[in-house]
Amino acid sequence: GALAKCGTGRDAQIIELLRVPTMTNMHEMGERVVANVAHSIGRLCGNGRMVVDDELAGALQAHATATAGDFKPRGISILMWSLEKMGIQNLDAGLVEAVQRRATATAGGFDP
């Protein structure tokens, strides 16, 4: 896939601690939780020591696509930053379109 496997040792354990509840509870997550989880994983991956697996990255993208209409401007920014930090090289086209629509609709409310 587009992503390498998780790191080894402690790094892999940290990702797994986020992965299991995320995959189990994904259907219940609102936009803020999706953005927060993605941010946590993105920060871990951003240090260059590990990369999230394809299944988790795909699930986050699919759920973010389905809930994109609920995202606030800050959540959109956090989500997209996080996906980049995860090392995802080919974002899901549906996610990109959904985020573009939502960003256009909410741009006036963005207050960094």
PDB file of N, CA and C in Angstrom:
ATOM      1  N   GLY A   1       0.800  -1.193   0.000  1.00  0.00           N
ATOM      2  CA  GLY A   1       0.000   0.000   0.000  1.00  0.00           C
ATOM      3  C   GLY A   1       0.839   1.252   0.000  1.00  0.00           C
ATOM      4  N   ALA A   2       0.197   2.357   0.241  1.00  0.00           N
ATOM      5  CA  ALA A   2       0.867   3.651   0.234  1.00  0.00           C
ATOM      6  C   ALA A   2       1.675   3.887   1.497  1.00  0.00           C
ATOM      7  N   LEU A   3       1.478   3.030   2.500  1.00  0.00           N
ATOM      8  CA  LEU A   3       2.123   3.246   3.788  1.00  0.00           C
ATOM      9  C   LEU A   3       3.000   2.074   4.180  1.00  0.00           C
ATOM     10  N   ALA A   4       4.020   2.366   4.949  1.00  0.00           N
ATOM     11  CA  ALA A   4       4.863   1.311   5.497  1.00  0.00           C
ATOM     12  C   ALA A   4       4.198   0.734   6.737  1.00  0.00           C
ATOM     13  N   LYS A   5       4.737  -0.365   7.229  1.00  0.00           N
ATOM     14  CA  LYS A   5       4.196  -0.955   8.451  1.00  0.00           C
ATOM     15  C   LYS A   5       4.570  -0.091   9.638  1.00  0.00           C
ATOM     16  N   CYS A   6       3.896  -0.331  10.767  1.00  0.00           N
ATOM     17  CA  CYS A   6       4.204   0.405  11.990  1.00  0.00           C
ATOM     18  C   CYS A   6       5.624   0.108  12.422  1.00  0.00           C
ATOM     19  N   GLY A   7       6.162   0.984  13.239  1.00  0.00           N
ATOM     20  CA  GLY A   7       7.484   0.766  13.805  1.00  0.00           C
ATOM     21  C   GLY A   7       7.480  -0.446  14.718  1.00  0.00           C
ATOM     22  N   THR A   8       8.566  -0.666  15.385  1.00  0.00           N
ATOM     23  CA  THR A   8       8.678  -1.827  16.246  1.00  0.00           C
ATOM     24  C   THR A   8       8.717  -1.391  17.704  1.00  0.00           C
ATOM     25  N   GLY A   9       8.609  -2.369  18.586  1.00  0.00           N
ATOM     26  CA  GLY A   9       8.731  -2.104  20.011  1.00  0.00           C
ATOM     27  C   GLY A   9       7.675  -1.158  20.531  1.00  0.00           C
ATOM     28  N   ARG A  10       8.130  -0.177  21.303  1.00  0.00           N
ATOM     29  CA  ARG A  10       7.224   0.757  21.970  1.00  0.00           C
ATOM     30  C   ARG A  10       6.381   1.564  20.981  1.00  0.00           C
ATOM     31  N   ASP A  11       6.984   1.979  19.870  1.00  0.00           N
ATOM     32  CA  ASP A  11       6.250   2.751  18.866  1.00  0.00           C
ATOM     33  C   ASP A  11       5.038   1.978  18.369  1.00  0.00           C
ATOM     34  N   ALA A  12       5.227   0.709  18.060  1.00  0.00           N
ATOM     35  CA  ALA A  12       4.125  -0.117  17.582  1.00  0.00           C
ATOM     36  C   ALA A  12       3.060  -0.286  18.662  1.00  0.00           C
ATOM     37  N   GLN A  13       3.485  -0.375  19.914  1.00  0.00           N
ATOM     38  CA  GLN A  13       2.526  -0.514  21.013  1.00  0.00           C
ATOM     39  C   GLN A  13       1.665   0.734  21.162  1.00  0.00           C
ATOM     40  N   ILE A  14       2.269   1.896  21.003  1.00  0.00           N
ATOM     41  CA  ILE A  14       1.511   3.149  21.111  1.00  0.00           C
ATOM     42  C   ILE A  14       0.464   3.237  20.005  1.00  0.00           C
ATOM     43  N   ILE A  15       0.869   2.956  18.773  1.00  0.00           N
ATOM     44  CA  ILE A  15      -0.087   2.983  17.664  1.00  0.00           C
ATOM     45  C   ILE A  15      -1.188   1.956  17.908  1.00  0.00           C
ATOM     46  N   GLU A  16      -0.835   0.788  18.388  1.00  0.00           N
ATOM     47  CA  GLU A  16      -1.843  -0.253  18.631  1.00  0.00           C
ATOM     48  C   GLU A  16      -2.827   0.180  19.709  1.00  0.00           C
ATOM     49  N   LEU A  17      -2.366   0.897  20.723  1.00  0.00           N
ATOM     50  CA  LEU A  17      -3.264   1.405  21.764  1.00  0.00           C
ATOM     51  C   LEU A  17      -4.285   2.380  21.187  1.00  0.00           C
ATOM     52  N   LEU A  18      -3.919   3.125  20.170  1.00  0.00           N
ATOM     53  CA  LEU A  18      -4.862   4.025  19.490  1.00  0.00           C
ATOM     54  C   LEU A  18      -5.693   3.275  18.456  1.00  0.00           C
ATOM     55  N   ARG A  19      -5.072   2.317  17.814  1.00  0.00           N
ATOM     56  CA  ARG A  19      -5.700   1.599  16.707  1.00  0.00           C
ATOM     57  C   ARG A  19      -6.919   0.795  17.139  1.00  0.00           C
ATOM     58  N   VAL A  20      -6.780   0.013  18.187  1.00  0.00           N
ATOM     59  CA  VAL A  20      -7.863  -0.898  18.588  1.00  0.00           C
ATOM     60  C   VAL A  20      -9.144  -0.145  18.939  1.00  0.00           C
ATOM     61  N   PRO A  21      -9.106   0.824  19.865  1.00  0.00           N
ATOM     62  CA  PRO A  21     -10.367   1.529  20.161  1.00  0.00           C
ATOM     63  C   PRO A  21     -10.875   2.368  18.988  1.00  0.00           C
ATOM     64  N   THR A  22      -9.960   2.880  18.180  1.00  0.00           N
ATOM     65  CA  THR A  22     -10.372   3.669  17.022  1.00  0.00           C
ATOM     66  C   THR A  22     -11.146   2.803  16.039  1.00  0.00           C
ATOM     67  N   MET A  23     -10.599   1.653  15.691  1.00  0.00           N
ATOM     68  CA  MET A  23     -11.269   0.762  14.741  1.00  0.00           C
ATOM     69  C   MET A  23     -12.580   0.229  15.321  1.00  0.00           C
ATOM     70  N   THR A  24     -12.589  -0.060  16.612  1.00  0.00           N
ATOM     71  CA  THR A  24     -13.776  -0.610  17.261  1.00  0.00           C
ATOM     72  C   THR A  24     -14.909   0.412  17.347  1.00  0.00           C
ATOM     73  N   ASN A  25     -14.568   1.661  17.594  1.00  0.00           N
ATOM     74  CA  ASN A  25     -15.576   2.696  17.859  1.00  0.00           C
ATOM     75  C   ASN A  25     -15.730   3.725  16.748  1.00  0.00           C
ATOM     76  N   MET A  26     -15.116   3.473  15.608  1.00  0.00           N
ATOM     77  CA  MET A  26     -15.127   4.442  14.509  1.00  0.00           C
ATOM     78  C   MET A  26     -16.538   4.913  14.174  1.00  0.00           C
ATOM     79  N   HIS A  27     -17.494   4.001  14.122  1.00  0.00           N
ATOM     80  CA  HIS A  27     -18.868   4.343  13.718  1.00  0.00           C
ATOM     81  C   HIS A  27     -19.538   5.322  14.678  1.00  0.00           C
ATOM     82  N   GLU A  28     -19.019   5.445  15.896  1.00  0.00           N
ATOM     83  CA  GLU A  28     -19.607   6.347  16.888  1.00  0.00           C
ATOM     84  C   GLU A  28     -18.895   7.697  16.967  1.00  0.00           C
ATOM     85  N   MET A  29     -17.806   7.833  16.243  1.00  0.00           N
ATOM     86  CA  MET A  29     -16.990   9.045  16.353  1.00  0.00           C
ATOM     87  C   MET A  29     -17.569  10.209  15.571  1.00  0.00           C
ATOM     88  N   GLY A  30     -17.657  11.340  16.248  1.00  0.00           N
ATOM     89  CA  GLY A  30     -18.033  12.575  15.587  1.00  0.00           C
ATOM     90  C   GLY A  30     -16.801  13.219  14.967  1.00  0.00           C
ATOM     91  N   GLU A  31     -17.000  14.328  14.290  1.00  0.00           N
ATOM     92  CA  GLU A  31     -15.906  14.979  13.581  1.00  0.00           C
ATOM     93  C   GLU A  31     -14.778  15.405  14.504  1.00  0.00           C
ATOM     94  N   ARG A  32     -15.105  15.865  15.672  1.00  0.00           N
ATOM     95  CA  ARG A  32     -14.063  16.326  16.593  1.00  0.00           C
ATOM     96  C   ARG A  32     -13.187  15.170  17.065  1.00  0.00           C
ATOM     97  N   VAL A  33     -13.803  14.042  17.356  1.00  0.00           N
ATOM     98  CA  VAL A  33     -13.036  12.875  17.792  1.00  0.00           C
ATOM     99  C   VAL A  33     -12.161  12.355  16.660  1.00  0.00           C
ATOM    100  N   VAL A  34     -12.712  12.308  15.444  1.00  0.00           N
ATOM    101  CA  VAL A  34     -11.921  11.866  14.288  1.00  0.00           C
ATOM    102  C   VAL A  34     -10.702  12.768  14.121  1.00  0.00           C
ATOM    103  N   ALA A  35     -10.902  14.078  14.192  1.00  0.00           N
ATOM    104  CA  ALA A  35      -9.788  15.015  14.050  1.00  0.00           C
ATOM    105  C   ALA A  35      -8.768  14.839  15.179  1.00  0.00           C
ATOM    106  N   ASN A  36      -9.240  14.636  16.404  1.00  0.00           N
ATOM    107  CA  ASN A  36      -8.335  14.464  17.542  1.00  0.00           C
ATOM    108  C   ASN A  36      -7.529  13.173  17.444  1.00  0.00           C
ATOM    109  N   VAL A  37      -8.181  12.083  17.063  1.00  0.00           N
ATOM    110  CA  VAL A  37      -7.473  10.809  16.904  1.00  0.00           C
ATOM    111  C   VAL A  37      -6.452  10.924  15.781  1.00  0.00           C
ATOM    112  N   ALA A  38      -6.876  11.491  14.655  1.00  0.00           N
ATOM    113  CA  ALA A  38      -5.961  11.665  13.528  1.00  0.00           C
ATOM    114  C   ALA A  38      -4.769  12.532  13.947  1.00  0.00           C
ATOM    115  N   HIS A  39      -5.025  13.575  14.727  1.00  0.00           N
ATOM    116  CA  HIS A  39      -3.955  14.448  15.191  1.00  0.00           C
ATOM    117  C   HIS A  39      -2.970  13.681  16.072  1.00  0.00           C
ATOM    118  N   SER A  40      -3.472  12.869  16.981  1.00  0.00           N
ATOM    119  CA  SER A  40      -2.600  12.079  17.854  1.00  0.00           C
ATOM    120  C   SER A  40      -1.710  11.148  17.041  1.00  0.00           C
ATOM    121  N   ILE A  41      -2.307  10.456  16.096  1.00  0.00           N
ATOM    122  CA  ILE A  41      -1.541   9.528  15.265  1.00  0.00           C
ATOM    123  C   ILE A  41      -0.567  10.301  14.378  1.00  0.00           C
ATOM    124  N   GLY A  42      -1.019  11.424  13.830  1.00  0.00           N
ATOM    125  CA  GLY A  42      -0.153  12.249  12.994  1.00  0.00           C
ATOM    126  C   GLY A  42       1.069  12.748  13.741  1.00  0.00           C
ATOM    127  N   ARG A  43       0.887  13.129  14.988  1.00  0.00           N
ATOM    128  CA  ARG A  43       2.036  13.581  15.798  1.00  0.00           C
ATOM    129  C   ARG A  43       3.008  12.445  16.037  1.00  0.00           C
ATOM    130  N   LEU A  44       2.493  11.255  16.304  1.00  0.00           N
ATOM    131  CA  LEU A  44       3.373  10.098  16.507  1.00  0.00           C
ATOM    132  C   LEU A  44       4.127   9.757  15.228  1.00  0.00           C
ATOM    133  N   CYS A  45       3.424   9.809  14.113  1.00  0.00           N
ATOM    134  CA  CYS A  45       4.055   9.462  12.835  1.00  0.00           C
ATOM    135  C   CYS A  45       4.963  10.568  12.334  1.00  0.00           C
ATOM    136  N   GLY A  46       4.671  11.788  12.702  1.00  0.00           N
ATOM    137  CA  GLY A  46       5.440  12.929  12.226  1.00  0.00           C
ATOM    138  C   GLY A  46       6.876  12.957  12.699  1.00  0.00           C
ATOM    139  N   ASN A  47       7.174  12.171  13.726  1.00  0.00           N
ATOM    140  CA  ASN A  47       8.553  12.143  14.209  1.00  0.00           C
ATOM    141  C   ASN A  47       9.444  11.275  13.331  1.00  0.00           C
ATOM    142  N   GLY A  48       8.851  10.630  12.315  1.00  0.00           N
ATOM    143  CA  GLY A  48       9.618   9.833  11.375  1.00  0.00           C
ATOM    144  C   GLY A  48       9.969   8.445  11.859  1.00  0.00           C
ATOM    145  N   ARG A  49       9.541   8.090  13.055  1.00  0.00           N
ATOM    146  CA  ARG A  49       9.909   6.795  13.605  1.00  0.00           C
ATOM    147  C   ARG A  49       8.905   5.702  13.266  1.00  0.00           C
ATOM    148  N   MET A  50       7.721   6.068  12.840  1.00  0.00           N
ATOM    149  CA  MET A  50       6.732   5.056  12.486  1.00  0.00           C
ATOM    150  C   MET A  50       5.704   5.630  11.533  1.00  0.00           C
ATOM    151  N   VAL A  51       4.990   4.735  10.880  1.00  0.00           N
ATOM    152  CA  VAL A  51       3.933   5.105   9.951  1.00  0.00           C
ATOM    153  C   VAL A  51       2.727   4.234  10.258  1.00  0.00           C
ATOM    154  N   VAL A  52       1.551   4.821  10.234  1.00  0.00           N
ATOM    155  CA  VAL A  52       0.320   4.087  10.507  1.00  0.00           C
ATOM    156  C   VAL A  52       0.037   3.112   9.362  1.00  0.00           C
ATOM    157  N   ASP A  53      -0.661   2.031   9.665  1.00  0.00           N
ATOM    158  CA  ASP A  53      -0.929   1.026   8.638  1.00  0.00           C
ATOM    159  C   ASP A  53      -2.073   1.441   7.715  1.00  0.00           C
ATOM    160  N   ASP A  54      -2.138   0.788   6.556  1.00  0.00           N
ATOM    161  CA  ASP A  54      -3.126   1.104   5.528  1.00  0.00           C
ATOM    162  C   ASP A  54      -4.564   0.953   6.022  1.00  0.00           C
ATOM    163  N   GLU A  55      -4.834  -0.069   6.817  1.00  0.00           N
ATOM    164  CA  GLU A  55      -6.207  -0.314   7.274  1.00  0.00           C
ATOM    165  C   GLU A  55      -6.717   0.834   8.139  1.00  0.00           C
ATOM    166  N   LEU A  56      -5.922   1.254   9.106  1.00  0.00           N
ATOM    167  CA  LEU A  56      -6.332   2.349   9.980  1.00  0.00           C
ATOM    168  C   LEU A  56      -6.439   3.661   9.209  1.00  0.00           C
ATOM    169  N   ALA A  57      -5.459   3.939   8.365  1.00  0.00           N
ATOM    170  CA  ALA A  57      -5.500   5.165   7.564  1.00  0.00           C
ATOM    171  C   ALA A  57      -6.720   5.181   6.652  1.00  0.00           C
ATOM    172  N   GLY A  58      -7.021   4.042   6.046  1.00  0.00           N
ATOM    173  CA  GLY A  58      -8.192   3.939   5.172  1.00  0.00           C
ATOM    174  C   GLY A  58      -9.494   4.135   5.927  1.00  0.00           C
ATOM    175  N   ALA A  59      -9.571   3.547   7.124  1.00  0.00           N
ATOM    176  CA  ALA A  59     -10.787   3.684   7.939  1.00  0.00           C
ATOM    177  C   ALA A  59     -10.994   5.127   8.376  1.00  0.00           C
ATOM    178  N   LEU A  60      -9.918   5.794   8.776  1.00  0.00           N
ATOM    179  CA  LEU A  60     -10.031   7.207   9.157  1.00  0.00           C
ATOM    180  C   LEU A  60     -10.493   8.056   7.978  1.00  0.00           C
ATOM    181  N   GLN A  61      -9.930   7.803   6.805  1.00  0.00           N
ATOM    182  CA  GLN A  61     -10.325   8.564   5.617  1.00  0.00           C
ATOM    183  C   GLN A  61     -11.793   8.303   5.260  1.00  0.00           C
ATOM    184  N   ALA A  62     -12.201   7.052   5.308  1.00  0.00           N
ATOM    185  CA  ALA A  62     -13.588   6.709   4.957  1.00  0.00           C
ATOM    186  C   ALA A  62     -14.567   7.354   5.925  1.00  0.00           C
ATOM    187  N   HIS A  63     -14.257   7.309   7.211  1.00  0.00           N
ATOM    188  CA  HIS A  63     -15.169   7.902   8.188  1.00  0.00           C
ATOM    189  C   HIS A  63     -15.170   9.425   8.081  1.00  0.00           C
ATOM    190  N   ALA A  64     -14.008  10.010   7.844  1.00  0.00           N
ATOM    191  CA  ALA A  64     -13.946  11.462   7.665  1.00  0.00           C
ATOM    192  C   ALA A  64     -14.732  11.893   6.430  1.00  0.00           C
ATOM    193  N   THR A  65     -14.700  11.071   5.393  1.00  0.00           N
ATOM    194  CA  THR A  65     -15.482  11.367   4.186  1.00  0.00           C
ATOM    195  C   THR A  65     -16.961  11.353   4.512  1.00  0.00           C
ATOM    196  N   ALA A  66     -17.385  10.335   5.255  1.00  0.00           N
ATOM    197  CA  ALA A  66     -18.804  10.193   5.601  1.00  0.00           C
ATOM    198  C   ALA A  66     -19.295  11.300   6.523  1.00  0.00           C
ATOM    199  N   THR A  67     -18.416  11.837   7.346  1.00  0.00           N
ATOM    200  CA  THR A  67     -18.818  12.864   8.311  1.00  0.00           C
ATOM    201  C   THR A  67     -18.316  14.259   7.939  1.00  0.00           C
ATOM    202  N   ALA A  68     -17.778  14.433   6.741  1.00  0.00           N
ATOM    203  CA  ALA A  68     -17.174  15.710   6.335  1.00  0.00           C
ATOM    204  C   ALA A  68     -18.138  16.882   6.472  1.00  0.00           C
ATOM    205  N   GLY A  69     -19.409  16.645   6.262  1.00  0.00           N
ATOM    206  CA  GLY A  69     -20.394  17.713   6.363  1.00  0.00           C
ATOM    207  C   GLY A  69     -20.543  18.281   7.765  1.00  0.00           C
ATOM    208  N   ASP A  70     -20.011  17.574   8.771  1.00  0.00           N
ATOM    209  CA  ASP A  70     -20.087  18.025  10.158  1.00  0.00           C
ATOM    210  C   ASP A  70     -18.841  18.767  10.619  1.00  0.00           C
ATOM    211  N   PHE A  71     -17.769  18.699   9.815  1.00  0.00           N
ATOM    212  CA  PHE A  71     -16.498  19.273  10.247  1.00  0.00           C
ATOM    213  C   PHE A  71     -16.562  20.791  10.317  1.00  0.00           C
ATOM    214  N   LYS A  72     -15.956  21.317  11.364  1.00  0.00           N
ATOM    215  CA  LYS A  72     -15.768  22.751  11.499  1.00  0.00           C
ATOM    216  C   LYS A  72     -14.428  23.089  10.838  1.00  0.00           C
ATOM    217  N   PRO A  73     -14.194  24.358  10.513  1.00  0.00           N
ATOM    218  CA  PRO A  73     -12.958  24.718   9.814  1.00  0.00           C
ATOM    219  C   PRO A  73     -11.683  24.218  10.496  1.00  0.00           C
ATOM    220  N   ARG A  74     -11.603  24.371  11.797  1.00  0.00           N
ATOM    221  CA  ARG A  74     -10.399  23.922  12.517  1.00  0.00           C
ATOM    222  C   ARG A  74     -10.219  22.409  12.396  1.00  0.00           C
ATOM    223  N   GLY A  75     -11.306  21.654  12.467  1.00  0.00           N
ATOM    224  CA  GLY A  75     -11.235  20.204  12.329  1.00  0.00           C
ATOM    225  C   GLY A  75     -10.739  19.784  10.959  1.00  0.00           C
ATOM    226  N   ILE A  76     -11.154  20.504   9.926  1.00  0.00           N
ATOM    227  CA  ILE A  76     -10.684  20.223   8.568  1.00  0.00           C
ATOM    228  C   ILE A  76      -9.168  20.412   8.504  1.00  0.00           C
ATOM    229  N   SER A  77      -8.706  21.520   9.053  1.00  0.00           N
ATOM    230  CA  SER A  77      -7.279  21.816   9.050  1.00  0.00           C
ATOM    231  C   SER A  77      -6.496  20.741   9.805  1.00  0.00           C
ATOM    232  N   ILE A  78      -6.969  20.374  10.977  1.00  0.00           N
ATOM    233  CA  ILE A  78      -6.301  19.353  11.786  1.00  0.00           C
ATOM    234  C   ILE A  78      -6.288  18.015  11.053  1.00  0.00           C
ATOM    235  N   LEU A  79      -7.404  17.642  10.479  1.00  0.00           N
ATOM    236  CA  LEU A  79      -7.494  16.366   9.772  1.00  0.00           C
ATOM    237  C   LEU A  79      -6.495  16.302   8.621  1.00  0.00           C
ATOM    238  N   MET A  80      -6.482  17.314   7.787  1.00  0.00           N
ATOM    239  CA  MET A  80      -5.617  17.284   6.616  1.00  0.00           C
ATOM    240  C   MET A  80      -4.142  17.331   7.012  1.00  0.00           C
ATOM    241  N   TRP A  81      -3.786  18.118   8.019  1.00  0.00           N
ATOM    242  CA  TRP A  81      -2.412  18.143   8.526  1.00  0.00           C
ATOM    243  C   TRP A  81      -2.035  16.749   9.020  1.00  0.00           C
ATOM    244  N   SER A  82      -2.932  16.133   9.767  1.00  0.00           N
ATOM    245  CA  SER A  82      -2.669  14.829  10.366  1.00  0.00           C
ATOM    246  C   SER A  82      -2.457  13.750   9.317  1.00  0.00           C
ATOM    247  N   LEU A  83      -3.297  13.745   8.286  1.00  0.00           N
ATOM    248  CA  LEU A  83      -3.148  12.747   7.227  1.00  0.00           C
ATOM    249  C   LEU A  83      -1.812  12.907   6.510  1.00  0.00           C
ATOM    250  N   GLU A  84      -1.376  14.139   6.326  1.00  0.00           N
ATOM    251  CA  GLU A  84      -0.070  14.368   5.707  1.00  0.00           C
ATOM    252  C   GLU A  84       1.036  13.843   6.610  1.00  0.00           C
ATOM    253  N   LYS A  85       0.942  14.102   7.904  1.00  0.00           N
ATOM    254  CA  LYS A  85       1.955  13.644   8.854  1.00  0.00           C
ATOM    255  C   LYS A  85       1.989  12.125   8.960  1.00  0.00           C
ATOM    256  N   MET A  86       0.864  11.470   8.679  1.00  0.00           N
ATOM    257  CA  MET A  86       0.817  10.011   8.701  1.00  0.00           C
ATOM    258  C   MET A  86       1.566   9.408   7.516  1.00  0.00           C
ATOM    259  N   GLY A  87       1.903  10.232   6.551  1.00  0.00           N
ATOM    260  CA  GLY A  87       2.637   9.738   5.401  1.00  0.00           C
ATOM    261  C   GLY A  87       1.753   9.202   4.292  1.00  0.00           C
ATOM    262  N   ILE A  88       0.487   9.549   4.312  1.00  0.00           N
ATOM    263  CA  ILE A  88      -0.432   9.080   3.280  1.00  0.00           C
ATOM    264  C   ILE A  88      -0.116   9.817   1.985  1.00  0.00           C
ATOM    265  N   GLN A  89       0.245   9.050   0.978  1.00  0.00           N
ATOM    266  CA  GLN A  89       0.680   9.650  -0.276  1.00  0.00           C
ATOM    267  C   GLN A  89      -0.457   9.860  -1.263  1.00  0.00           C
ATOM    268  N   ASN A  90      -1.488   9.060  -1.180  1.00  0.00           N
ATOM    269  CA  ASN A  90      -2.624   9.184  -2.098  1.00  0.00           C
ATOM    270  C   ASN A  90      -3.917   9.250  -1.289  1.00  0.00           C
ATOM    271  N   LEU A  91      -4.353  10.465  -0.995  1.00  0.00           N
ATOM    272  CA  LEU A  91      -5.605  10.621  -0.255  1.00  0.00           C
ATOM    273  C   LEU A  91      -6.772  10.110  -1.083  1.00  0.00           C
ATOM    274  N   ASP A  92      -7.758   9.594  -0.396  1.00  0.00           N
ATOM    275  CA  ASP A  92      -8.978   9.136  -1.048  1.00  0.00           C
ATOM    276  C   ASP A  92      -9.632  10.321  -1.764  1.00  0.00           C
ATOM    277  N   ALA A  93      -9.958  10.142  -3.039  1.00  0.00           N
ATOM    278  CA  ALA A  93     -10.543  11.234  -3.839  1.00  0.00           C
ATOM    279  C   ALA A  93     -11.864  11.711  -3.253  1.00  0.00           C
ATOM    280  N   GLY A  94     -12.662  10.800  -2.716  1.00  0.00           N
ATOM    281  CA  GLY A  94     -13.930  11.185  -2.104  1.00  0.00           C
ATOM    282  C   GLY A  94     -13.726  12.086  -0.897  1.00  0.00           C
ATOM    283  N   LEU A  95     -12.681  11.797  -0.125  1.00  0.00           N
ATOM    284  CA  LEU A  95     -12.366  12.637   1.033  1.00  0.00           C
ATOM    285  C   LEU A  95     -11.946  14.024   0.582  1.00  0.00           C
ATOM    286  N   VAL A  96     -11.092  14.086  -0.406  1.00  0.00           N
ATOM    287  CA  VAL A  96     -10.623  15.381  -0.902  1.00  0.00           C
ATOM    288  C   VAL A  96     -11.797  16.223  -1.385  1.00  0.00           C
ATOM    289  N   GLU A  97     -12.702  15.626  -2.149  1.00  0.00           N
ATOM    290  CA  GLU A  97     -13.873  16.358  -2.639  1.00  0.00           C
ATOM    291  C   GLU A  97     -14.767  16.804  -1.496  1.00  0.00           C
ATOM    292  N   ALA A  98     -15.016  15.917  -0.535  1.00  0.00           N
ATOM    293  CA  ALA A  98     -15.885  16.253   0.593  1.00  0.00           C
ATOM    294  C   ALA A  98     -15.281  17.373   1.442  1.00  0.00           C
ATOM    295  N   VAL A  99     -13.985  17.311   1.663  1.00  0.00           N
ATOM    296  CA  VAL A  99     -13.309  18.342   2.454  1.00  0.00           C
ATOM    297  C   VAL A  99     -13.288  19.669   1.700  1.00  0.00           C
ATOM    298  N   GLN A 100     -13.082  19.630   0.382  1.00  0.00           N
ATOM    299  CA  GLN A 100     -13.119  20.867  -0.403  1.00  0.00           C
ATOM    300  C   GLN A 100     -14.487  21.532  -0.312  1.00  0.00           C
ATOM    301  N   ARG A 101     -15.544  20.732  -0.434  1.00  0.00           N
ATOM    302  CA  ARG A 101     -16.902  21.294  -0.329  1.00  0.00           C
ATOM    303  C   ARG A 101     -17.124  21.912   1.045  1.00  0.00           C
ATOM    304  N   ARG A 102     -16.725  21.182   2.089  1.00  0.00           N
ATOM    305  CA  ARG A 102     -16.948  21.671   3.450  1.00  0.00           C
ATOM    306  C   ARG A 102     -16.079  22.893   3.744  1.00  0.00           C
ATOM    307  N   ALA A 103     -14.843  22.879   3.279  1.00  0.00           N
ATOM    308  CA  ALA A 103     -13.960  24.023   3.502  1.00  0.00           C
ATOM    309  C   ALA A 103     -14.511  25.277   2.828  1.00  0.00           C
ATOM    310  N   THR A 104     -15.034  25.122   1.623  1.00  0.00           N
ATOM    311  CA  THR A 104     -15.621  26.250   0.907  1.00  0.00           C
ATOM    312  C   THR A 104     -16.835  26.781   1.662  1.00  0.00           C
ATOM    313  N   ALA A 105     -17.645  25.863   2.174  1.00  0.00           N
ATOM    314  CA  ALA A 105     -18.874  26.259   2.874  1.00  0.00           C
ATOM    315  C   ALA A 105     -18.592  26.916   4.227  1.00  0.00           C
ATOM    316  N   THR A 106     -17.466  26.601   4.863  1.00  0.00           N
ATOM    317  CA  THR A 106     -17.205  27.081   6.221  1.00  0.00           C
ATOM    318  C   THR A 106     -16.013  28.029   6.307  1.00  0.00           C
ATOM    319  N   ALA A 107     -15.422  28.406   5.195  1.00  0.00           N
ATOM    320  CA  ALA A 107     -14.196  29.207   5.208  1.00  0.00           C
ATOM    321  C   ALA A 107     -14.340  30.497   6.007  1.00  0.00           C
ATOM    322  N   GLY A 108     -15.499  31.108   5.968  1.00  0.00           N
ATOM    323  CA  GLY A 108     -15.697  32.363   6.698  1.00  0.00           C
ATOM    324  C   GLY A 108     -15.625  32.199   8.202  1.00  0.00           C
ATOM    325  N   GLY A 109     -15.814  30.989   8.696  1.00  0.00           N
ATOM    326  CA  GLY A 109     -15.780  30.755  10.137  1.00  0.00           C
ATOM    327  C   GLY A 109     -14.431  30.318  10.661  1.00  0.00           C
ATOM    328  N   PHE A 110     -13.413  30.260   9.801  1.00  0.00           N
ATOM    329  CA  PHE A 110     -12.106  29.804  10.245  1.00  0.00           C
ATOM    330  C   PHE A 110     -11.403  30.902  11.005  1.00  0.00           C
ATOM    331  N   ASP A 111     -11.006  30.597  12.252  1.00  0.00           N
ATOM    332  CA  ASP A 111     -10.315  31.543  13.105  1.00  0.00           C
ATOM    333  C   ASP A 111      -9.107  30.837  13.725  1.00  0.00           C
ATOM    334  N   PRO A 112      -7.962  30.921  13.051  1.00  0.00           N
ATOM    335  CA  PRO A 112      -6.777  30.192  13.541  1.00  0.00           C
ATOM    336  C   PRO A 112      -6.341  30.765  14.851  1.00  0.00           C
TER     337      PRO A 112
END
